[in-house]
Tab-separated table of C-alpha atoms in Angstrom:
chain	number	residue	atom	x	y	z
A	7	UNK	CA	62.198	132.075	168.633
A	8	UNK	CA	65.862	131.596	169.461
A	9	UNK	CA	68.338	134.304	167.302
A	10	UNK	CA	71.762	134.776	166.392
A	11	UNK	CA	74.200	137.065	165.351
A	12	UNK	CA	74.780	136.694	161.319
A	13	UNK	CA	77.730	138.982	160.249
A	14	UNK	CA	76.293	141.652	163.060
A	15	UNK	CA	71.831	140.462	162.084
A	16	UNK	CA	69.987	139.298	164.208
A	17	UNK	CA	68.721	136.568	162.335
A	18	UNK	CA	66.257	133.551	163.877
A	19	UNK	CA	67.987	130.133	164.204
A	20	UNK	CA	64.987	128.645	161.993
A	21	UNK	CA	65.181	129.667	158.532
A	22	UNK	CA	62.926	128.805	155.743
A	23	UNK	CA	64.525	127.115	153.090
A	24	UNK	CA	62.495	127.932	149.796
A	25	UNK	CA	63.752	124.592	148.028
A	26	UNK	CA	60.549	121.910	148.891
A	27	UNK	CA	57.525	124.514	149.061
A	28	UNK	CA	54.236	122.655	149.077
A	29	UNK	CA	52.733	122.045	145.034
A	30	UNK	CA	49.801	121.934	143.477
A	31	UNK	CA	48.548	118.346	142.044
A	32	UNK	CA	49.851	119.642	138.436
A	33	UNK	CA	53.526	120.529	139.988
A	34	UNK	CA	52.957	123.897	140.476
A	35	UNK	CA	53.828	125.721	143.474
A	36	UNK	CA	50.689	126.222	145.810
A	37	UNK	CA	50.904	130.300	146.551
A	38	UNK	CA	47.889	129.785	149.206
A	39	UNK	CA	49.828	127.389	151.014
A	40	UNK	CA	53.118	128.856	150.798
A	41	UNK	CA	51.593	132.028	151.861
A	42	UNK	CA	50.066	130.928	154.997
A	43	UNK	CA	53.081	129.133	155.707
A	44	UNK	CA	55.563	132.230	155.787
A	45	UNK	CA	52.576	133.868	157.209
A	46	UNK	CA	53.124	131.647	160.265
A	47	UNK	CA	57.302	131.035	160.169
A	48	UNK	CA	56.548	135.157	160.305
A	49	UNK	CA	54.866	135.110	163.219
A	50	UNK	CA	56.286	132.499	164.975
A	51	UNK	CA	59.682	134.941	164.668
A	52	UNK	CA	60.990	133.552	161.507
A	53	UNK	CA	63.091	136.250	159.595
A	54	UNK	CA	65.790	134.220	157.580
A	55	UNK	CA	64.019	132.732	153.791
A	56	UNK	CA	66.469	131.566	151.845
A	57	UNK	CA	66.074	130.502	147.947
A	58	UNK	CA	67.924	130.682	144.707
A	59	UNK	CA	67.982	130.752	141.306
A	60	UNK	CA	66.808	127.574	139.985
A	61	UNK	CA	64.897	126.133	143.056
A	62	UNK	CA	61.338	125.101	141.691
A	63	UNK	CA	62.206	125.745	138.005
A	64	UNK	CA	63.089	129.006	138.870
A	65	UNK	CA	59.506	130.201	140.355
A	66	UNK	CA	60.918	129.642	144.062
A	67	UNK	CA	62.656	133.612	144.119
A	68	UNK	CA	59.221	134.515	142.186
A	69	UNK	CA	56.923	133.219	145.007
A	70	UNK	CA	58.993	133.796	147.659
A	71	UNK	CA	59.488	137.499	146.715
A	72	UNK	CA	55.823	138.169	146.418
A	73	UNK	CA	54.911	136.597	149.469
A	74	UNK	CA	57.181	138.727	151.305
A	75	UNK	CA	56.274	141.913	149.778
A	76	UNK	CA	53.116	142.300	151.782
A	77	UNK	CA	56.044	142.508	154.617
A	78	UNK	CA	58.383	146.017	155.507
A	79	UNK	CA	61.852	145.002	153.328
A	80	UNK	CA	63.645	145.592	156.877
A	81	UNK	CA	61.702	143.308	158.817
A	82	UNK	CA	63.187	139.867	157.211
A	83	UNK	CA	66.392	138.453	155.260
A	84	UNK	CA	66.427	137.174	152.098
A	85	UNK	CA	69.115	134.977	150.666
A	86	UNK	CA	69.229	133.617	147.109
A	87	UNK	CA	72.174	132.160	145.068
A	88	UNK	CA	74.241	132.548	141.664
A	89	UNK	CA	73.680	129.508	139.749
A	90	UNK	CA	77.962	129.227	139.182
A	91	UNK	CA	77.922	125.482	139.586
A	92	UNK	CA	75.380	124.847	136.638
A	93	UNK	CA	77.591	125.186	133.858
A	94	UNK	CA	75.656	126.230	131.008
A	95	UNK	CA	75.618	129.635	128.282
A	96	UNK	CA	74.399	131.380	131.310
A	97	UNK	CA	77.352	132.798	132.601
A	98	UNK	CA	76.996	136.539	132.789
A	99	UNK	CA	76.320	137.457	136.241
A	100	UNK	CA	75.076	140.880	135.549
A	101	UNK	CA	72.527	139.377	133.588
A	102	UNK	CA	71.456	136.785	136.593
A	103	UNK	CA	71.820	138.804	139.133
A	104	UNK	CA	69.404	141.934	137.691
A	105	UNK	CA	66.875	139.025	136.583
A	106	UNK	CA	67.231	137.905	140.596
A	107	UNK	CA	66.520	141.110	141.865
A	108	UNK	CA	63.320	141.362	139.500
A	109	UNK	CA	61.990	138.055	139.741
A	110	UNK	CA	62.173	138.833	144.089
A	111	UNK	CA	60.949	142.539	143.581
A	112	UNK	CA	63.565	143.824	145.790
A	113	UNK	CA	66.846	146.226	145.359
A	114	UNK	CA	69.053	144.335	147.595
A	115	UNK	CA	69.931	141.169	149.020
A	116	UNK	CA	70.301	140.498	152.631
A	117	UNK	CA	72.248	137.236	152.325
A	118	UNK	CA	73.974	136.639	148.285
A	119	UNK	CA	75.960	133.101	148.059
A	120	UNK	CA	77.984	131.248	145.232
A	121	UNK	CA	76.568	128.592	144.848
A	122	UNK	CA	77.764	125.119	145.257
A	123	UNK	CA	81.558	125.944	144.980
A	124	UNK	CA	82.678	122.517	144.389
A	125	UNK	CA	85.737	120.736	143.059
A	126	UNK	CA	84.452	120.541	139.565
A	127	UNK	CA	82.454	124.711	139.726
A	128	UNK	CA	85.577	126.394	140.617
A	129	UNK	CA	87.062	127.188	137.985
A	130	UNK	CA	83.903	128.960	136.526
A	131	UNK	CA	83.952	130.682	139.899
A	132	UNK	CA	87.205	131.819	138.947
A	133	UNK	CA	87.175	132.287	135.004
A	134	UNK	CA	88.770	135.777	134.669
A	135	UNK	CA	86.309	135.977	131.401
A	136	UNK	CA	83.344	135.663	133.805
A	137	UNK	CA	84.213	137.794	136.648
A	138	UNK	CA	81.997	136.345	139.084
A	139	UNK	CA	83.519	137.307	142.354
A	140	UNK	CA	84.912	140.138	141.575
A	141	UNK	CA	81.712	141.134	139.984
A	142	UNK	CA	79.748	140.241	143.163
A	143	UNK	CA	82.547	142.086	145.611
A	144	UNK	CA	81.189	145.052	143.694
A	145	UNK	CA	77.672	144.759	144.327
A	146	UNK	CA	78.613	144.379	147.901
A	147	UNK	CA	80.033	147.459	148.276
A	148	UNK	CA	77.288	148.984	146.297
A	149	UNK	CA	75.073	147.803	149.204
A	150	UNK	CA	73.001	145.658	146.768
A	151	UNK	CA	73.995	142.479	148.294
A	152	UNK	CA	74.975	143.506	152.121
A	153	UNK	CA	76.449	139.777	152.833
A	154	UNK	CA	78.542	137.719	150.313
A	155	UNK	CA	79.070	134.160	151.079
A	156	UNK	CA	79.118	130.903	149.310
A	157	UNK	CA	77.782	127.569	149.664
A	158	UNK	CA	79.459	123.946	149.146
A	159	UNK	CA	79.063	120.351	149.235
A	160	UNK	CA	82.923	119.964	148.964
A	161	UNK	CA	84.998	117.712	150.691
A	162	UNK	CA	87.046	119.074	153.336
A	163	UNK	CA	90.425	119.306	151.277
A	164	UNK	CA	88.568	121.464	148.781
A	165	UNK	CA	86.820	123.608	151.544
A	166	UNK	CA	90.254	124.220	152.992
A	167	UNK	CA	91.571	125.341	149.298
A	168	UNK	CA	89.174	127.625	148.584
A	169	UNK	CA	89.358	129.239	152.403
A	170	UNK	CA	93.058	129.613	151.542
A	171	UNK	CA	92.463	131.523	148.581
A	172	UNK	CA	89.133	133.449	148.683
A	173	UNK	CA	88.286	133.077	152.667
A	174	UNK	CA	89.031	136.699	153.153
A	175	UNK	CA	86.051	137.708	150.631
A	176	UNK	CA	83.561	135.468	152.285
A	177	UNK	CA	81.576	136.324	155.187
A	178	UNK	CA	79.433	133.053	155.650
A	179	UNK	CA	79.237	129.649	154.737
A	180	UNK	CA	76.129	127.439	154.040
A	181	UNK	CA	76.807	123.401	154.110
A	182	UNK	CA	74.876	119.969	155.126
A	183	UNK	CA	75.219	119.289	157.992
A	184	UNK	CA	73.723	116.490	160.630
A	185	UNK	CA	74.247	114.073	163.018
A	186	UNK	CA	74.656	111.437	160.380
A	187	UNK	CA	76.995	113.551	157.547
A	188	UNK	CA	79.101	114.626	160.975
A	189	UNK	CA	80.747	111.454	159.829
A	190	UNK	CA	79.275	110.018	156.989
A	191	UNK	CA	80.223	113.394	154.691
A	192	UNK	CA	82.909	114.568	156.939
A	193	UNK	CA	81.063	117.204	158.025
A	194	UNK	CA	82.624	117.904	161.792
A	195	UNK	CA	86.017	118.816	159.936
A	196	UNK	CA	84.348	121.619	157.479
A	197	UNK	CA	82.672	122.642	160.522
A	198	UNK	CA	85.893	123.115	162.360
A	199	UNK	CA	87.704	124.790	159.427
A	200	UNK	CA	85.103	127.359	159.221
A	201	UNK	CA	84.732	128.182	162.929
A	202	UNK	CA	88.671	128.238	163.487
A	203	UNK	CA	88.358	130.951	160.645
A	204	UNK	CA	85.880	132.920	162.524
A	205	UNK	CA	83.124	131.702	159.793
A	206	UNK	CA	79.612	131.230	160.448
A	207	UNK	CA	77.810	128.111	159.266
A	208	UNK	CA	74.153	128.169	158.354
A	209	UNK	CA	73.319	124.503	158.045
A	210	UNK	CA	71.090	122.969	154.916
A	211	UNK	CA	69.958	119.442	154.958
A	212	UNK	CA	69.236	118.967	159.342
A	213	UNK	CA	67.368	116.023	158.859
A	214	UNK	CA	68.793	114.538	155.594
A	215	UNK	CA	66.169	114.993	153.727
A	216	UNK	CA	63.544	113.929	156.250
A	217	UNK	CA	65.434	110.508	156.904
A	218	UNK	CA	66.472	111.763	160.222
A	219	UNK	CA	62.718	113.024	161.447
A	220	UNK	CA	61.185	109.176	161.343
A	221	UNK	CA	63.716	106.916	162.839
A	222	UNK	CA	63.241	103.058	162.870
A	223	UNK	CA	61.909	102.479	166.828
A	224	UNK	CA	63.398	99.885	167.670
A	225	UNK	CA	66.653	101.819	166.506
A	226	UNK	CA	66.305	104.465	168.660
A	227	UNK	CA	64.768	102.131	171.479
A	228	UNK	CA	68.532	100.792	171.584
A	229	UNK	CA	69.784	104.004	172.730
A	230	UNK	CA	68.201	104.610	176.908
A	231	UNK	CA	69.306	107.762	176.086
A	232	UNK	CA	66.936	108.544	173.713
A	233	UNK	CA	63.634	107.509	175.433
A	234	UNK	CA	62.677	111.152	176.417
A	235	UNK	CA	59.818	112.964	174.591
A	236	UNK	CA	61.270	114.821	172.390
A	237	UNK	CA	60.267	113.627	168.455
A	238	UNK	CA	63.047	112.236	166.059
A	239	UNK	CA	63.473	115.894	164.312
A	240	UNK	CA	63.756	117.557	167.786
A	241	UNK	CA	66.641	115.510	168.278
A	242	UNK	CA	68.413	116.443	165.081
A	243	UNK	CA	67.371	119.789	165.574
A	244	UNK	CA	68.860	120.265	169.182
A	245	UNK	CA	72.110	118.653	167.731
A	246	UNK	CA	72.926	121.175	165.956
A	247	UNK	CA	71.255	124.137	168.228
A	248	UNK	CA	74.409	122.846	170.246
A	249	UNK	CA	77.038	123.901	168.026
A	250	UNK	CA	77.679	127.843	168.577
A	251	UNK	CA	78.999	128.529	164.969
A	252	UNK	CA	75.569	127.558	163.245
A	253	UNK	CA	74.050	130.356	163.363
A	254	UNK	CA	71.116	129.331	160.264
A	255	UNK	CA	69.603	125.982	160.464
A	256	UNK	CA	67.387	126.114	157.242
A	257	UNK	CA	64.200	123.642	157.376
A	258	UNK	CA	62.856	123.209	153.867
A	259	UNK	CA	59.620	122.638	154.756
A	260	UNK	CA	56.716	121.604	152.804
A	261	UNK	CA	53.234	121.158	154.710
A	262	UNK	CA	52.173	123.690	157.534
A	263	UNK	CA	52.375	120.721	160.035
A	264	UNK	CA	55.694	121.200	159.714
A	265	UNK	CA	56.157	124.671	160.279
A	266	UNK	CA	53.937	124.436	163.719
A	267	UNK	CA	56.486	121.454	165.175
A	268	UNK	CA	59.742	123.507	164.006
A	269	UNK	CA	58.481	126.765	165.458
A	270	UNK	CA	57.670	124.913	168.793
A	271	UNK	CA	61.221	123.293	168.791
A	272	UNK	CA	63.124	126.203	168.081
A	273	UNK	CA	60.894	128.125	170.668
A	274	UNK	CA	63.412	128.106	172.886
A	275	UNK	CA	67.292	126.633	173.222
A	276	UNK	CA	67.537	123.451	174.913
A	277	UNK	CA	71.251	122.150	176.400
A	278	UNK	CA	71.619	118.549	174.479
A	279	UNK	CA	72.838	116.491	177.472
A	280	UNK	CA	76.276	114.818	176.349
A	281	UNK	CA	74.728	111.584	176.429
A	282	UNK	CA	72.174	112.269	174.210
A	283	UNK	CA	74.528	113.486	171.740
A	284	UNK	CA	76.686	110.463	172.268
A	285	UNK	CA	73.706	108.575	171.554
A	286	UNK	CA	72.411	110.204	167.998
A	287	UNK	CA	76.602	109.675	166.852
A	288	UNK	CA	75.473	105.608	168.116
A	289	UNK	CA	72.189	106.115	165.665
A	290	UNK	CA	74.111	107.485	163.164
A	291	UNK	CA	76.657	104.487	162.908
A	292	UNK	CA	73.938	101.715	162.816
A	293	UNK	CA	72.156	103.401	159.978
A	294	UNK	CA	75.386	104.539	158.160
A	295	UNK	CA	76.096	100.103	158.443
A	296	UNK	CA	79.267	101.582	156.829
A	297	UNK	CA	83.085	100.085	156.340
A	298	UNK	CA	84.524	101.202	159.199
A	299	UNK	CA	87.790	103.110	157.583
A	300	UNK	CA	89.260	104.999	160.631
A	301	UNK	CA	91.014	107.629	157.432
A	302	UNK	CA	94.726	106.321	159.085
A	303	UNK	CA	96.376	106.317	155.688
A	304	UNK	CA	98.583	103.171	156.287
A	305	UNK	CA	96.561	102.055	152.831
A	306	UNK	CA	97.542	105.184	150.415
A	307	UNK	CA	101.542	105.095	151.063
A	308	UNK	CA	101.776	101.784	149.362
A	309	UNK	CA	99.061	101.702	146.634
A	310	UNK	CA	100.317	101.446	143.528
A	311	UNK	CA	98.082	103.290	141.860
A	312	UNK	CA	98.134	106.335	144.130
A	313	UNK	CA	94.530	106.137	145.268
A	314	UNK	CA	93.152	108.352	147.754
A	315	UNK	CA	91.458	105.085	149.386
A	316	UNK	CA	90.012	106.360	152.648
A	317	UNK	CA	88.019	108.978	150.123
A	318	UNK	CA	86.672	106.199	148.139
A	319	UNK	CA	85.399	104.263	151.152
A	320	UNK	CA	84.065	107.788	152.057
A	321	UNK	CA	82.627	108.512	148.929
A	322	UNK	CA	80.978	104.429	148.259
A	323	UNK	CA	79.808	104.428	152.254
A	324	UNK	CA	77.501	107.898	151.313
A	325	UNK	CA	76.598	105.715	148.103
A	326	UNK	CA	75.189	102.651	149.703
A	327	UNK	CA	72.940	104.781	152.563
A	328	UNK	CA	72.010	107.261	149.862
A	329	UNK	CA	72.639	107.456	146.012
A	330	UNK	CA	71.791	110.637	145.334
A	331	UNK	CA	73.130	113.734	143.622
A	332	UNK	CA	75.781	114.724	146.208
A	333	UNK	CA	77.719	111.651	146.143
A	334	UNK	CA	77.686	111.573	142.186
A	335	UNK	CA	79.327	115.248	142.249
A	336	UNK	CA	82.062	113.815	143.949
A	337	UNK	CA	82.714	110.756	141.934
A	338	UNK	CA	82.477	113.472	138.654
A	339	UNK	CA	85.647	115.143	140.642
A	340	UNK	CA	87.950	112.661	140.835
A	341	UNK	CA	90.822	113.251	138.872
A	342	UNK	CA	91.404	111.098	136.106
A	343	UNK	CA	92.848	107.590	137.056
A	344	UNK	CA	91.635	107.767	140.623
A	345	UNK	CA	88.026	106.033	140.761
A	346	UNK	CA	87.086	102.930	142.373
A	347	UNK	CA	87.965	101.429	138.717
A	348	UNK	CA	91.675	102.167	138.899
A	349	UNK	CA	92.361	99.779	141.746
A	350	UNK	CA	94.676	97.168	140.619
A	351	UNK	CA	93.551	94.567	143.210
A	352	UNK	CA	96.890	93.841	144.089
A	353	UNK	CA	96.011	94.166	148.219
A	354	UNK	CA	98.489	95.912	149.228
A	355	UNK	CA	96.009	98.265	150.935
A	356	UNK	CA	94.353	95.234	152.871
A	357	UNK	CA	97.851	93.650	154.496
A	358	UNK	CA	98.548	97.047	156.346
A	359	UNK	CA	94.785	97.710	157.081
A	360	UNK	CA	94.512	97.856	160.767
A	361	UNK	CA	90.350	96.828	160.234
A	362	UNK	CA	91.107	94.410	157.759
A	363	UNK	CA	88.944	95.850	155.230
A	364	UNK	CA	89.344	93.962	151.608
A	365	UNK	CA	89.880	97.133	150.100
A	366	UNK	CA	89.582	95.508	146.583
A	367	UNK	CA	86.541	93.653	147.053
A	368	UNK	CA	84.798	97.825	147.847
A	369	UNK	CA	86.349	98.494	145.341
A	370	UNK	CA	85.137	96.311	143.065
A	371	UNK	CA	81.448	96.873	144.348
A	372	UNK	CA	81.701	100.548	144.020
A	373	UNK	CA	82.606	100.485	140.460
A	374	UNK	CA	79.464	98.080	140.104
A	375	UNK	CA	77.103	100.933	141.817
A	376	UNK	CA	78.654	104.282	140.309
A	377	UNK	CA	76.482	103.869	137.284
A	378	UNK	CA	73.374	104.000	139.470
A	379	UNK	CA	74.735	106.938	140.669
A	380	UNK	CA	73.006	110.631	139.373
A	381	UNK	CA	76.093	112.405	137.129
A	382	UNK	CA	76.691	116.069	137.915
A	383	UNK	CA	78.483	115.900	134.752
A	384	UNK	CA	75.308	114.689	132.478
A	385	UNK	CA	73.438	117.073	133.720
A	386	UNK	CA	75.879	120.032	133.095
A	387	UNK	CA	75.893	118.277	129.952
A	388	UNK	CA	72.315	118.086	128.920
A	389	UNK	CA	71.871	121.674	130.127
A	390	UNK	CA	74.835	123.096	127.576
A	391	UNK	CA	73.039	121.260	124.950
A	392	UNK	CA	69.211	122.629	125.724
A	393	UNK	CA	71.300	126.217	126.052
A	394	UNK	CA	72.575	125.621	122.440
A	395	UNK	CA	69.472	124.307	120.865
A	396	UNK	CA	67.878	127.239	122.489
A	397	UNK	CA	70.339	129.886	121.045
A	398	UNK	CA	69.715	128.054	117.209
């Protein structure tokens, strides 16, 4: 097992993310399985298992405790996560965090992040009435979280914000990252904004999801480069083995198959040849089959309507490879007056476009697609409601 240093652990490169644990037919989690499973990341030098509060309905920090109390409490990390970005009656994070450390058994936490600090969770994350930071600093120094940090599917501007103003207090960062969001999400620049600030990155999401561990063949055929051995998640894997501040790469695995072909890859570090990296950015590109916005801004100094329009090629090029939940919490961000739908088609954007994008005509297509798209909003919604019918 490869290891790195993690705010002075020593903490295996391979973590188990707790998120996708293998179920039952009846959507239960499958304790047998699980168990042998963290029996083997255990003894294949796994020591990082990260969870939180809500994974699996909440039963993920239940299992995953239990598991790992058959273990010594020093000989493995735990990491779990306060549930800020769910905004919902349960805001007291006395209340969450004692439940956390009873539903996991233990007295401490290893690893303790915010979750999700995003454009539309921080100001819960900073609600004076709450006290969430401040109330987590605290259990720091009491020693019952030994390592505060926060993750974030932000965009970069956000990322940069919330360094400015709370980077001192956090020790770690957790975001996606891969060879495909290096680009697609902008990933490379939060990257570089952490590591210039001397913060480490634990990585969620390697392999997208899985969409990154079975490649189309005659996709990666096209790249010479890529003709060695090694399988499709090797690849991804070693990508990001590369980088020296990722010092997590969490694998939320699911079937012990799984487990045996990580623990083999991260057996030992491999150097990613230059070309082979060259060629995974190539892969990445052909299956992004994105608008090719180069972010040179010519477009937002004469829009009319002030549109951040690089973003919103950004944001609809993540929508049109994959529709999911990430993509809709940053559409709920946008201020007011600054969607897709706000474009005036006038095309001013287009005559200064060095790739001669027809800015309006995205546009256009990305308001069609947006309500496809899963609302972070709805679901805060839905859960304030289901809090208040519960309370009645």
């Amino acid at each position: 097992m490869i290891y790195r240093d993690l705010c002075g652990e020593s903490v295996s490169h391979l973590g188990f993310g707790m998120m996708r644990l293998p179920c039952r037919p009846d959507g239960e989690i499958d304790y047998e399985e699980t168990s042998r499973m963290v029996d083997t990341a255990i003894q294949g030098g796994v020591n990082y298992f990260d969870t939180a509060y809500p994974y699996h309905g909440g039963k993920s920090e239940i299992v995953t405790g239990e598991i790992l109390s058959h273990y010594p409490r020093k000989s493995y990390h735990l990491a779990t996560k306060y549930p800020g970005h769910q905004i919902s009656a349960r805001h007291d994070p006395r209340e969450v965090f004692e439940h956390q450390l009873k539903k996991c058994g233990v007295e401490y936490f290893d690893f303790y992040l915010l979750h999700n600090v995003f454009e539309n969770s921080i100001e819960t994350y900073r609600n004076p009435d709450y006290g969430i930071i401040r109330y987590f600093e605290e259990q720091r120094r009491a020693g019952r979280i030994r390592h505060l940090g926060f993750s974030t599917h932000a965009q970069p501007e956000f990322l940069r914000s919330f360094l400015e103003n709370e980077g001192e207090n956090m020790e770690f960062c957790q975001i996606q990252l891969n060879y495909l969001d290096w680009t697609l999400q902008r990933a490379s620049e939060k990257y570089d904004d952490l590591t210039k600030r001397g913060i480490p990155v634990i990585v969620m999401e390697p392999l997208r999801g899985g969409k990154l561990a079975s490649l189309p063949q005659a996709l990666r055929h096209s790249q010479p480069a890529l003709s060695g051995e090694e399988s499709d998640a090797a690849l991804a894997f070693r990508f990001l083995q590369a980088l020296p501040g990722v010092k997590v790469i969490l694998s939320g695995m699911s079937a012990p198959a799984q487990m045996q072909e990580n623990l083999s890859i991260f057996s030992e570090a491999l150097p990613l040849p230059p070309a082979v990296r060259e060629a995974l950015l190539a892969v990445a590109e052909a299956i992004k089959c994105s608008i090719p916005c180069t972010r040179c801004g010519y477009c937002r100094a004469g829009c009319p309507a002030g549109l951040d329009i690089p973003a919103l090629i950004q944001l609809y090029n993540d929508a049109k490879y994959d529709p999911g939940l990430t993509v809709g919490m940053a559409v709920d961000a946008l201020l007011p007056g600054k969607g897709p739908a706000d474009c005036l088609g006038c095309g001013a954007c287009s005559a200064v476009c060095p790739q001669k994008i027809d800015v309006p005509a995205v546009m256009r297509d990305f308001s069609r697609i947006l309500p496809t798209l899963p609302s972070w909003a709805a679901i805060c919604r839905r859960r304030e409601e289901e809090a208040k019918a519960v309370k009645k």
